[in-house]
Amino acid sequence: MSATTPDRPLQALWQRHRAYRRRFVLAVVMSTLNKVADVVPELLIGAAVDVVVRGDDSLVGAVLGVESRYAQLGWLAAINVVVWIVESASQYAADVLWRGLAQGVEHDLRVEAYDHAQHLDMSWHESRSSGSTLATLNDDVNQLERFLDVGAPAILQTVLNVLLVGAVFAASSWTLLLLAFTPIPVIVVGSLVFQRRLEPLYARVRDAVADLSGALAANLAGVATIKAFTAEDRERERIAGVSSAYREANRAAIRSSAAFVPLVRMAILAGFTCTLLLGGWSVLRGDLAVGLYSVLVFMTQRLLWPLTEVATVLDLYQRGRASTQRILALLAVPVSVPAGSTALARPVQGRIELRGVRAGYADGPDVLHGVDLVVPAGETHAIVGATGSGKSTLLRLVLRFDDPREGRVLLDGHDTRDLDWDSLRGSMAYVAQDVYMFAGTIADNIAYGRPEASREEVVAAAEAATARDFVEATAAGFDTLVGERGVTLSGGQRQRLALARALLRRPSVLVLDEATSAVDNETEAAIQRSLRVATRSCTALVVAHRLSTVRHAHRIWVLDAGRVTEAGTHDELLAADGAYAALWRVQTGEPDPVALR
């Protein structure tokens, strides 16, 4: 599954976030006002020099109608105070607006990207590392926020600086304007060249950080396996290699970015030298006033020196652009399993049908071949078969984690592709073989499917799942923290809590994937008794490897290589003496009649 990366990611971002345009315009206005106020003190310095040198004939005296040089300087001081106040206030407003804009876009984009990612189909998540997705949602969004907070205002300030200072030079001396501005085209052309050079370098940086995040996330999740196989040194070397690749990618980008600074400095030196010499000669010839000369000298530095930061700004721009491309590429991934629009009447009855279903993963071969299966409402049906026979694939279709390549999956006679999520998954509860517990309390995890449930309902669900005794034996009972992924619990405890979570949901359809695979025989028997009570009011579809779990099912479907080969009750299948009977004998230790002949 691929997504189209926009050629102009920042322009695409502008189109997506229209709500922030007003704040952006206000930030630009405040930055403009701040830059104007920032330039005025240099003009006041020139005016003060003019007052001291020319006295009553100064420009300030002529404009204000004040003869006393002391009074003229007093007026200049007062104006300077007002300018500094305006500059400080506009700087504060600009910082608040730009940072608010950056934080707002960062927040909205991260939430939007996360929400989109969680709606993408399971095969998309299974085809890439979680660390890569995490890098996009976290590091890439942070890089964009830094560009909006620092880089965008810096670009605006640089442009405003050139325009305002250029206006002062144009009003003073066209010759000095041309000489002082000569380095700017060199810097602009150099910037464009470096931009093209930096773009692929920073794309590699983003890829490298995604690889590093993925490797770290995977290793932290598998730290128990690393310890068990004494692979700490090997994994440290592997992480060091991935980190070195990230470091080298950054070094290549930094070397190219840093090479730009000497070029800018040489251009600045040329422009400043021209103003210093030619302007000074003009003063000596009487063609240029001393005060104006001092203004131009200050202005040349004001014009050119900020351009030394172009490399830094360019660095922020390229990082922000590369990160924006990755974020928008994630948002452009199509949702291949979209919600339908049909709502089922409540309560949902829970009748499940598979008609001529053919299914598989991505571009791989078919896993299910023309499966026909019916689970009447209120009955418990089991799916059994050897590993790789297609049991879990069938459950994924019922839950609509995937859609069939051919055929239909029906709930209460409606194609699941037409149903909204509330009608489909909202009427179901799922217990996976690999149970996931969220960081939080035991009560929080049981109530995950029904957050509004009372404590009494949570306790009752734990009781039904034979989990209450071990929960109350913990130090804090239902308020015990289970840790990330439930690492403080055993596999059997996690499965019982997952079952309690499912039962609390009061589903119309209960889907169980090896729900008793990690419990002992005594607990399995207790859970079976609980399930027989719990499933009296709902449809249950159970995948099981341990056949003792499903011997009381209304109907057992036997899958072999993606096809239904047998179906019937436990006793009927034993009497048929087929694949199910053979599996039963293997698990119970009964002698195989064929082997005894």
CSV table of N, CA and C in Angstrom, one decimal, residues 5 161 209 240 273 344 356 436 578 594:
chain,number,residue,atom,x,y,z
A,5,THR,N,3.5,11.3,-1.9
A,5,THR,CA,4.1,12.4,-1.1
A,5,THR,C,3.9,13.7,-1.8
A,161,ASN,N,13.9,42.5,6.8
A,161,ASN,CA,15.1,43.3,7.1
A,161,ASN,C,15.7,43.8,5.7
A,209,VAL,N,16.3,8.1,11.4
A,209,VAL,CA,15.8,8.2,12.8
A,209,VAL,C,14.6,7.3,12.9
A,240,ALA,N,24.1,0.2,18.2
A,240,ALA,CA,25.2,1.2,17.9
A,240,ALA,C,25.3,1.3,16.4
A,273,THR,N,32.6,46.3,3.3
A,273,THR,CA,33.8,47.1,2.9
A,273,THR,C,33.4,48.2,1.9
A,344,LEU,N,-27.5,-1.2,12.5
A,344,LEU,CA,-28.3,-2.3,12.8
A,344,LEU,C,-29.3,-2.0,14.0
A,356,GLY,N,-19.0,-18.2,0.6
A,356,GLY,CA,-18.1,-18.3,-0.4
A,356,GLY,C,-16.8,-17.4,-0.2
A,436,TYR,N,-3.4,-7.8,25.3
A,436,TYR,CA,-2.7,-6.5,25.5
A,436,TYR,C,-3.4,-5.9,26.7
A,578,GLY,N,-12.9,-38.7,11.7
A,578,GLY,CA,-12.1,-38.0,10.7
A,578,GLY,C,-10.9,-37.2,11.4
A,594,VAL,N,-5.8,-46.7,13.9
A,594,VAL,CA,-5.1,-46.9,12.6
A,594,VAL,C,-3.7,-47.3,13.0
